[in-house]
N, CA, C and O atoms as a GROMACS GRO file, in nm:
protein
  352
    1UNK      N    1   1.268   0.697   0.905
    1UNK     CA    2   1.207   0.717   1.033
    1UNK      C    3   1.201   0.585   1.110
    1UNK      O    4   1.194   0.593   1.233
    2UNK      N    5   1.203   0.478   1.057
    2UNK     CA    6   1.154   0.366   1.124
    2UNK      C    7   1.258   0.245   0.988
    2UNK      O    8   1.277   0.267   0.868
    3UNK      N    9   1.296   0.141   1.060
    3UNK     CA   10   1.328   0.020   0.988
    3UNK      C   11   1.327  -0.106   1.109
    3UNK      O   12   1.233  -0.179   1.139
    4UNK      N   13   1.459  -0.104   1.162
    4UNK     CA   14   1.440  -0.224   1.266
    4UNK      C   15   1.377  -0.150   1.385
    4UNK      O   16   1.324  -0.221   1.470
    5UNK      N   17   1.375  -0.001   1.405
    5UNK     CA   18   1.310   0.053   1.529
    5UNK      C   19   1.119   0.052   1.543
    5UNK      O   20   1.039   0.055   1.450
    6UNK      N   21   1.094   0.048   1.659
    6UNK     CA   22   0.943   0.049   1.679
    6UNK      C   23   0.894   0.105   1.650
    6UNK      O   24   0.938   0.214   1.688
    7UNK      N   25   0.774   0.125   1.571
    7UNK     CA   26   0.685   0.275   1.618
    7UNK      C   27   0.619   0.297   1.726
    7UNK      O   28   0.550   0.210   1.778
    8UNK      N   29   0.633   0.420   1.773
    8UNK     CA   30   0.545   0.496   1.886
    8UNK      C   31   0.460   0.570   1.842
    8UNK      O   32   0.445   0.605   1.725
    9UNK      N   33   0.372   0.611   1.980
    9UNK     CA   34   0.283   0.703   1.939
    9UNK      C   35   0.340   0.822   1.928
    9UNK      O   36   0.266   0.910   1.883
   10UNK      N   37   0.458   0.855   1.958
   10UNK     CA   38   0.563   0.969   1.932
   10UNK      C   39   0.558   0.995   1.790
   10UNK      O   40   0.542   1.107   1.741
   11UNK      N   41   0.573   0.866   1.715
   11UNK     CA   42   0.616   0.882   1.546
   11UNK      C   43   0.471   0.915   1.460
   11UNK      O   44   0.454   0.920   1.338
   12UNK      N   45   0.355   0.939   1.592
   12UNK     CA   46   0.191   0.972   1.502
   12UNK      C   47   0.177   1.096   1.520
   12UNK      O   48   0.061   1.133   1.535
   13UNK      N   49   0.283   1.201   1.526
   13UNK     CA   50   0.207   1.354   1.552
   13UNK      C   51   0.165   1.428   1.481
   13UNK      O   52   0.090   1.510   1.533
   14UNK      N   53   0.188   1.440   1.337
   14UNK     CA   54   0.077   1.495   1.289
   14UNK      C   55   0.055   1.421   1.126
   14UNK      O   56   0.091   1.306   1.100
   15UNK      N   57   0.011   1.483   1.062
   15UNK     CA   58  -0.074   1.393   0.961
   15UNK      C   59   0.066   1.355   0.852
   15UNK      O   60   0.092   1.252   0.790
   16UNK      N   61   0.132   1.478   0.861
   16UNK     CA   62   0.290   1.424   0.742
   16UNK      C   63   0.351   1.312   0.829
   16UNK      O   64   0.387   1.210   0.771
   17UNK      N   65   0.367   1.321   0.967
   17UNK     CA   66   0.386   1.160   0.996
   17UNK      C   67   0.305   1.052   0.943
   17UNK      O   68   0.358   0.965   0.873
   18UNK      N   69   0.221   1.052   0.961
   18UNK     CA   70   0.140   0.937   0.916
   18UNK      C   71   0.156   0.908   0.790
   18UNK      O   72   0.191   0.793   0.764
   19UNK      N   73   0.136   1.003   0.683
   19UNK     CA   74   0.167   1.004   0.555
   19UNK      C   75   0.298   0.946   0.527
   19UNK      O   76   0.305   0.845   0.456
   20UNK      N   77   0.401   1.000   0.576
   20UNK     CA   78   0.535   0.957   0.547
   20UNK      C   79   0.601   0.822   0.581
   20UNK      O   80   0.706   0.781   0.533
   21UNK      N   81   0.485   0.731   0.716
   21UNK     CA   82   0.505   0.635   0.743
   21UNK      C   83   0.403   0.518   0.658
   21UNK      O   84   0.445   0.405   0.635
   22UNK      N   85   0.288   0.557   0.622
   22UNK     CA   86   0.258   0.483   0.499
   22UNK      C   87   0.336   0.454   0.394
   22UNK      O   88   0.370   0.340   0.362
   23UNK      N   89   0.374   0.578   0.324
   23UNK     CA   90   0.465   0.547   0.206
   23UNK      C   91   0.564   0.495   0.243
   23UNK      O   92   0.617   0.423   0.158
   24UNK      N   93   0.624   0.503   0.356
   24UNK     CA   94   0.747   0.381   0.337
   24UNK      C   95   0.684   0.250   0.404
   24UNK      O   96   0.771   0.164   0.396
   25UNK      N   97   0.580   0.204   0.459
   25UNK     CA   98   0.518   0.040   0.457
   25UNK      C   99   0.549   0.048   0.294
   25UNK      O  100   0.651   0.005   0.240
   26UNK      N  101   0.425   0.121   0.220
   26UNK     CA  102   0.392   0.071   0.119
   26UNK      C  103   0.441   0.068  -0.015
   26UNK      O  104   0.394   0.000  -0.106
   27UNK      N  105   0.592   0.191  -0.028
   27UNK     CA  106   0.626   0.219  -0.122
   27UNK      C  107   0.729   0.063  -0.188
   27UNK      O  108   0.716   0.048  -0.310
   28UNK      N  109   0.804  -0.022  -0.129
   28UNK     CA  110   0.840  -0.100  -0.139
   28UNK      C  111   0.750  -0.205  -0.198
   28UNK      O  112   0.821  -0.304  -0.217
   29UNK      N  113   0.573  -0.240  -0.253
   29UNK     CA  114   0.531  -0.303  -0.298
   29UNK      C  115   0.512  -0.238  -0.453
   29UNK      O  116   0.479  -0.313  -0.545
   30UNK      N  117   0.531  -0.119  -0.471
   30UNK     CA  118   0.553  -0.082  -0.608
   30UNK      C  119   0.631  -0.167  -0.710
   30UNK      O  120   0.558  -0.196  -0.805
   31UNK      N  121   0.736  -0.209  -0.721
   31UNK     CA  122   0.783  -0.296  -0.804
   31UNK      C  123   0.662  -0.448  -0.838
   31UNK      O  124   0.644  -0.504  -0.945
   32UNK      N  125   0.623  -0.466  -0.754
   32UNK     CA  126   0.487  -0.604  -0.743
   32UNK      C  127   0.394  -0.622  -0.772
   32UNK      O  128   0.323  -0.721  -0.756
   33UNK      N  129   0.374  -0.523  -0.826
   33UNK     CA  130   0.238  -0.483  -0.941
   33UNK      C  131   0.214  -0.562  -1.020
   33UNK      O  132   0.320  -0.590  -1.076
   34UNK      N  133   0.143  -0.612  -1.057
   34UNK     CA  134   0.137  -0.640  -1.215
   34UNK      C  135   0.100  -0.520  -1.342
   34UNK      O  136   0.057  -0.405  -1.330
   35UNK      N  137   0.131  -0.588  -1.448
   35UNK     CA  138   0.158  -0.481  -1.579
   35UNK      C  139   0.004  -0.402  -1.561
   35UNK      O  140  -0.012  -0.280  -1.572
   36UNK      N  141  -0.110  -0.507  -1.529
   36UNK     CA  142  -0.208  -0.421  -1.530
   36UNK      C  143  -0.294  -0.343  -1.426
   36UNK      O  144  -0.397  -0.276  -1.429
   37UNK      N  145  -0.181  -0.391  -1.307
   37UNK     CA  146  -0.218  -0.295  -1.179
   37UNK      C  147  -0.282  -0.370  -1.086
   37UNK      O  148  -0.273  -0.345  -0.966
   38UNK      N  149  -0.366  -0.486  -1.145
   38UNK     CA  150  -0.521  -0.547  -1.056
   38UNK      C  151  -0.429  -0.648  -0.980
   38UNK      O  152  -0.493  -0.750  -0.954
   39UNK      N  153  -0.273  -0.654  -0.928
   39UNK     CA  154  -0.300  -0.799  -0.856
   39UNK      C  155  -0.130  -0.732  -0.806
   39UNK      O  156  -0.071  -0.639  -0.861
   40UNK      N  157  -0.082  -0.819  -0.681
   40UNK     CA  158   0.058  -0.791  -0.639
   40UNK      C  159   0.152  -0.917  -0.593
   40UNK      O  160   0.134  -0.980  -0.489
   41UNK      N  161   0.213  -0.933  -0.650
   41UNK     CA  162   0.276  -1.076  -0.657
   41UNK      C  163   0.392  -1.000  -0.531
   41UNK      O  164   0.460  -0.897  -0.536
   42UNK      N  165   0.379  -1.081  -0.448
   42UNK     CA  166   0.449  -1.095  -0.326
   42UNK      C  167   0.510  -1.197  -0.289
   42UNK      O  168   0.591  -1.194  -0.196
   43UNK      N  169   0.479  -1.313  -0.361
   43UNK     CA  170   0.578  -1.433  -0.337
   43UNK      C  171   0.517  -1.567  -0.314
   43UNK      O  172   0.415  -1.581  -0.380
   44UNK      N  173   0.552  -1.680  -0.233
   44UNK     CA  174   0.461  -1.770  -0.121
   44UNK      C  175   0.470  -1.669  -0.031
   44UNK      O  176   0.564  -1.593  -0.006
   45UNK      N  177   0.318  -1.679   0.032
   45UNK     CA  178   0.268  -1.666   0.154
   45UNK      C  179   0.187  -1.737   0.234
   45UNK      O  180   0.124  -1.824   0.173
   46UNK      N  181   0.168  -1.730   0.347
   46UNK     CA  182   0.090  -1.843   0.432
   46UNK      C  183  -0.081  -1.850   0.424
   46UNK      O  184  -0.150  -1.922   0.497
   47UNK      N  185  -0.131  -1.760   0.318
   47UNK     CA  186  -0.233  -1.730   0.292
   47UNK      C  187  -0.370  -1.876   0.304
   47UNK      O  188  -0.335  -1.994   0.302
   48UNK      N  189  -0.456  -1.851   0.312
   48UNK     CA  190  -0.475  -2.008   0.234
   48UNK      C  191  -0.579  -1.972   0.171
   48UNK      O  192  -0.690  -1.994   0.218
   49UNK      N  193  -0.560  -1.904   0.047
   49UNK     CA  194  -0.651  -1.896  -0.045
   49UNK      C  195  -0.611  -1.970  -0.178
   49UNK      O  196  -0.507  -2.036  -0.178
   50UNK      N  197  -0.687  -1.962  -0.289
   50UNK     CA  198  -0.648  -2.014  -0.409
   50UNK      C  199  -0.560  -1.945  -0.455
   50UNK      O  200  -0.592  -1.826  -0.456
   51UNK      N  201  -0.445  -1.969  -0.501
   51UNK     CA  202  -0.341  -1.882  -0.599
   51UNK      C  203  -0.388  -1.782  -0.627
   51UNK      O  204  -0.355  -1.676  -0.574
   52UNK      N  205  -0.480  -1.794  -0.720
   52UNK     CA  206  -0.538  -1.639  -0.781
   52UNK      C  207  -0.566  -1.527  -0.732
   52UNK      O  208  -0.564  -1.413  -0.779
   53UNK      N  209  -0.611  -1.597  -0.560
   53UNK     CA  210  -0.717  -1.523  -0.513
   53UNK      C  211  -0.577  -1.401  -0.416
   53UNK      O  212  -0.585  -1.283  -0.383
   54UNK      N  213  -0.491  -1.478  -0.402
   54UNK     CA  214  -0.332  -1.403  -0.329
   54UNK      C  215  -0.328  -1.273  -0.366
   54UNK      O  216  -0.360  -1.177  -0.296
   55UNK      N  217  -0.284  -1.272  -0.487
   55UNK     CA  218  -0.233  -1.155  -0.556
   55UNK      C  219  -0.359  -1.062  -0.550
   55UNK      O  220  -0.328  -0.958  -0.492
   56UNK      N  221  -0.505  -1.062  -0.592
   56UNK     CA  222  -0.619  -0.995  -0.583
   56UNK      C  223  -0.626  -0.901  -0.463
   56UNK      O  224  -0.646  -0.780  -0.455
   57UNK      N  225  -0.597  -1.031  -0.340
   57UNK     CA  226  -0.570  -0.940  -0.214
   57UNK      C  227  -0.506  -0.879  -0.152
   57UNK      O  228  -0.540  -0.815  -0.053
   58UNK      N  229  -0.324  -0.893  -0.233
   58UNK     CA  230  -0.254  -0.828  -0.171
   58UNK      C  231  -0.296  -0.633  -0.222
   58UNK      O  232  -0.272  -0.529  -0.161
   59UNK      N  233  -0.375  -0.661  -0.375
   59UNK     CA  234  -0.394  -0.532  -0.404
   59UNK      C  235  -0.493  -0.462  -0.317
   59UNK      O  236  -0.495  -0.343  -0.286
   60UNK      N  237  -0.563  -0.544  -0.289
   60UNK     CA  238  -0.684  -0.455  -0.199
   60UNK      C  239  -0.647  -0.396  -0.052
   60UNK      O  240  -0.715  -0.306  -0.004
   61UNK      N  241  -0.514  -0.463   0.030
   61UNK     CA  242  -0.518  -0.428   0.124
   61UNK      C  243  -0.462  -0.270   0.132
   61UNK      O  244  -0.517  -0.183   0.200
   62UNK      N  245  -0.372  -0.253   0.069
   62UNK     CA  246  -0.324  -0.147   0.078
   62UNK      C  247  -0.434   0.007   0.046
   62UNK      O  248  -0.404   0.125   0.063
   63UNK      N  249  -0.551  -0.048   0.001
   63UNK     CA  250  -0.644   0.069   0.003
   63UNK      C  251  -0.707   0.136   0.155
   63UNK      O  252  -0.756   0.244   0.188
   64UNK      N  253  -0.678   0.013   0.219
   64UNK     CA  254  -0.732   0.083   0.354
   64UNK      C  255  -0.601   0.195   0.408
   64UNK      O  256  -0.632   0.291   0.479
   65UNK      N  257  -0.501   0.177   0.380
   65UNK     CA  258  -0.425   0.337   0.424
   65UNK      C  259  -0.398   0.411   0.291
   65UNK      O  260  -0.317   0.503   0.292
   66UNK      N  261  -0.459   0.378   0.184
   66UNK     CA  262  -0.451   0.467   0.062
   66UNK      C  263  -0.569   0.563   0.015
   66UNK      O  264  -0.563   0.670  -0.046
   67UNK      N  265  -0.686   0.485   0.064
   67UNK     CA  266  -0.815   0.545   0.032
   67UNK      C  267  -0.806   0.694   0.168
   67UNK      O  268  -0.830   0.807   0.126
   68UNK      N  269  -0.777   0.679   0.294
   68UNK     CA  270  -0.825   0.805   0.369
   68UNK      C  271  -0.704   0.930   0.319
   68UNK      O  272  -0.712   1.053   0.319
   69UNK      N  273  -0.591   0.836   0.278
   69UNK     CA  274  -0.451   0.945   0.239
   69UNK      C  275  -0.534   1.018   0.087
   69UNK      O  276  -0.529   1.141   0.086
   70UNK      N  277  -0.585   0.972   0.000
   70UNK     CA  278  -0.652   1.024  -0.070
   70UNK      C  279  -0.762   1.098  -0.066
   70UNK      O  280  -0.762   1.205  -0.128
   71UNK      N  281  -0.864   1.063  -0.002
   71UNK     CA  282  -0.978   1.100   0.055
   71UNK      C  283  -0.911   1.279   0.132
   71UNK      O  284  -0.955   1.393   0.116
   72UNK      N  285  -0.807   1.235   0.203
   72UNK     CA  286  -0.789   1.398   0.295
   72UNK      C  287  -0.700   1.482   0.194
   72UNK      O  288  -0.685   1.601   0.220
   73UNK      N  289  -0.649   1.438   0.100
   73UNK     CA  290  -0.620   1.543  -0.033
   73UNK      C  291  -0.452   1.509  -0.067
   73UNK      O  292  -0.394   1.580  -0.148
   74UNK      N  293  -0.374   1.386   0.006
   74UNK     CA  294  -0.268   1.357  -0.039
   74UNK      C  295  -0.260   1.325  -0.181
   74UNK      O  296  -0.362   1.318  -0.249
   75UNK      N  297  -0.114   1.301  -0.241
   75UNK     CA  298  -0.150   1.233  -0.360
   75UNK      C  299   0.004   1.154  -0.355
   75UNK      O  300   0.075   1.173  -0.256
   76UNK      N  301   0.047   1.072  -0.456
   76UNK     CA  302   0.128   0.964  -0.479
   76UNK      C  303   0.092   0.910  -0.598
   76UNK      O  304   0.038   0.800  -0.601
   77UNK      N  305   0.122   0.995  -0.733
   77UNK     CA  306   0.112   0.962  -0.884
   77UNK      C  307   0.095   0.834  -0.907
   77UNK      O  308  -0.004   0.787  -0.963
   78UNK      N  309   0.226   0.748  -0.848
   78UNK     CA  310   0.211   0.598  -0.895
   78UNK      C  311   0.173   0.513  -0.829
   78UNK      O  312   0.204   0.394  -0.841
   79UNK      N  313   0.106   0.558  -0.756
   79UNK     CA  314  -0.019   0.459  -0.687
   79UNK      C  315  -0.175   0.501  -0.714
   79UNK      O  316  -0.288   0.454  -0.701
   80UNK      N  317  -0.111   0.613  -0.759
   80UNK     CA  318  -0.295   0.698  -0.811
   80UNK      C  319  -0.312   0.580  -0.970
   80UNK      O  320  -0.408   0.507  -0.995
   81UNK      N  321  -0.186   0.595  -1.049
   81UNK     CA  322  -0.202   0.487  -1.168
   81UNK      C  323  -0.186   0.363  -1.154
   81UNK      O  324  -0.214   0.288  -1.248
   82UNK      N  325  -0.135   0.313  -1.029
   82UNK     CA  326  -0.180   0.181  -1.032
   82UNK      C  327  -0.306   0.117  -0.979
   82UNK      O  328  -0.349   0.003  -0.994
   83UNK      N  329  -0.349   0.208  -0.922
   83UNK     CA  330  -0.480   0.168  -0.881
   83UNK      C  331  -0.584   0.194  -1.010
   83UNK      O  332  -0.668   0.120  -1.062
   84UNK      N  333  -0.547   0.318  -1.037
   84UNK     CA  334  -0.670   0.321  -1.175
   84UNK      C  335  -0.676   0.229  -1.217
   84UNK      O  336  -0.765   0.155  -1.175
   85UNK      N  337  -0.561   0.169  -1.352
   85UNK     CA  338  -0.495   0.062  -1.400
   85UNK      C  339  -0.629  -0.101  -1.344
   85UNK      O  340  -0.729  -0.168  -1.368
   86UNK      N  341  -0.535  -0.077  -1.274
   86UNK     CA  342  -0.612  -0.165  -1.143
   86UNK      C  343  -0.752  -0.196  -1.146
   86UNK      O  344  -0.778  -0.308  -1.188
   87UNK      N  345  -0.831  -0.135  -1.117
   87UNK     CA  346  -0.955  -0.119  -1.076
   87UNK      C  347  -1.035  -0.072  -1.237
   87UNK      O  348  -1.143  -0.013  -1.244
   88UNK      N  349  -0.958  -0.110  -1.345
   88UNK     CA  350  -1.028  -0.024  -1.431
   88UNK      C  351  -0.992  -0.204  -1.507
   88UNK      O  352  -1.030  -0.231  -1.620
   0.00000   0.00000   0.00000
């Protein structure tokens, strides 16, 4: 649906849009996991936190479009286990 093109508010019409445009932001950080879920190695970034603190956050961000996709009754197995993983 989207790569080098923009999104519009055209591409928000109903909720499987939205859904379908999350998973492809986010499906591409799946490989970046770590073994135990809690952290996402993304590389250098311009961050300026402590090393440690990088990876901690790259896991957390992605809950803000994962928690309402869950919350309204979507699902996505391997992000449902990496977050458990994760958070457990």
């Amino acid at each position: 649906m989207f790569g080098k093109k923009k999104l519009t508010v055209q591409d928000f019409q109903s909720r499987e849009d939205v859904e379908k445009i999350l998973l492809q932001i986010l499906n591409p950080l799946k490989p970046f996991y770590s073994e135990a879920g809690a952290r996402v190695h993304v590389g250098v970034t311009s961050a300026h936190y402590e090393n440690d603190t990088i990876p901690m956050e790259a896991f957390a961000r992605p809950l803000w479009g994962l928690v309402p996709f869950w919350a309204g009754g979507s699902r996505d197995e391997e992000f449902e286990e990496l977050y458990r993983k994760g958070l457990e």
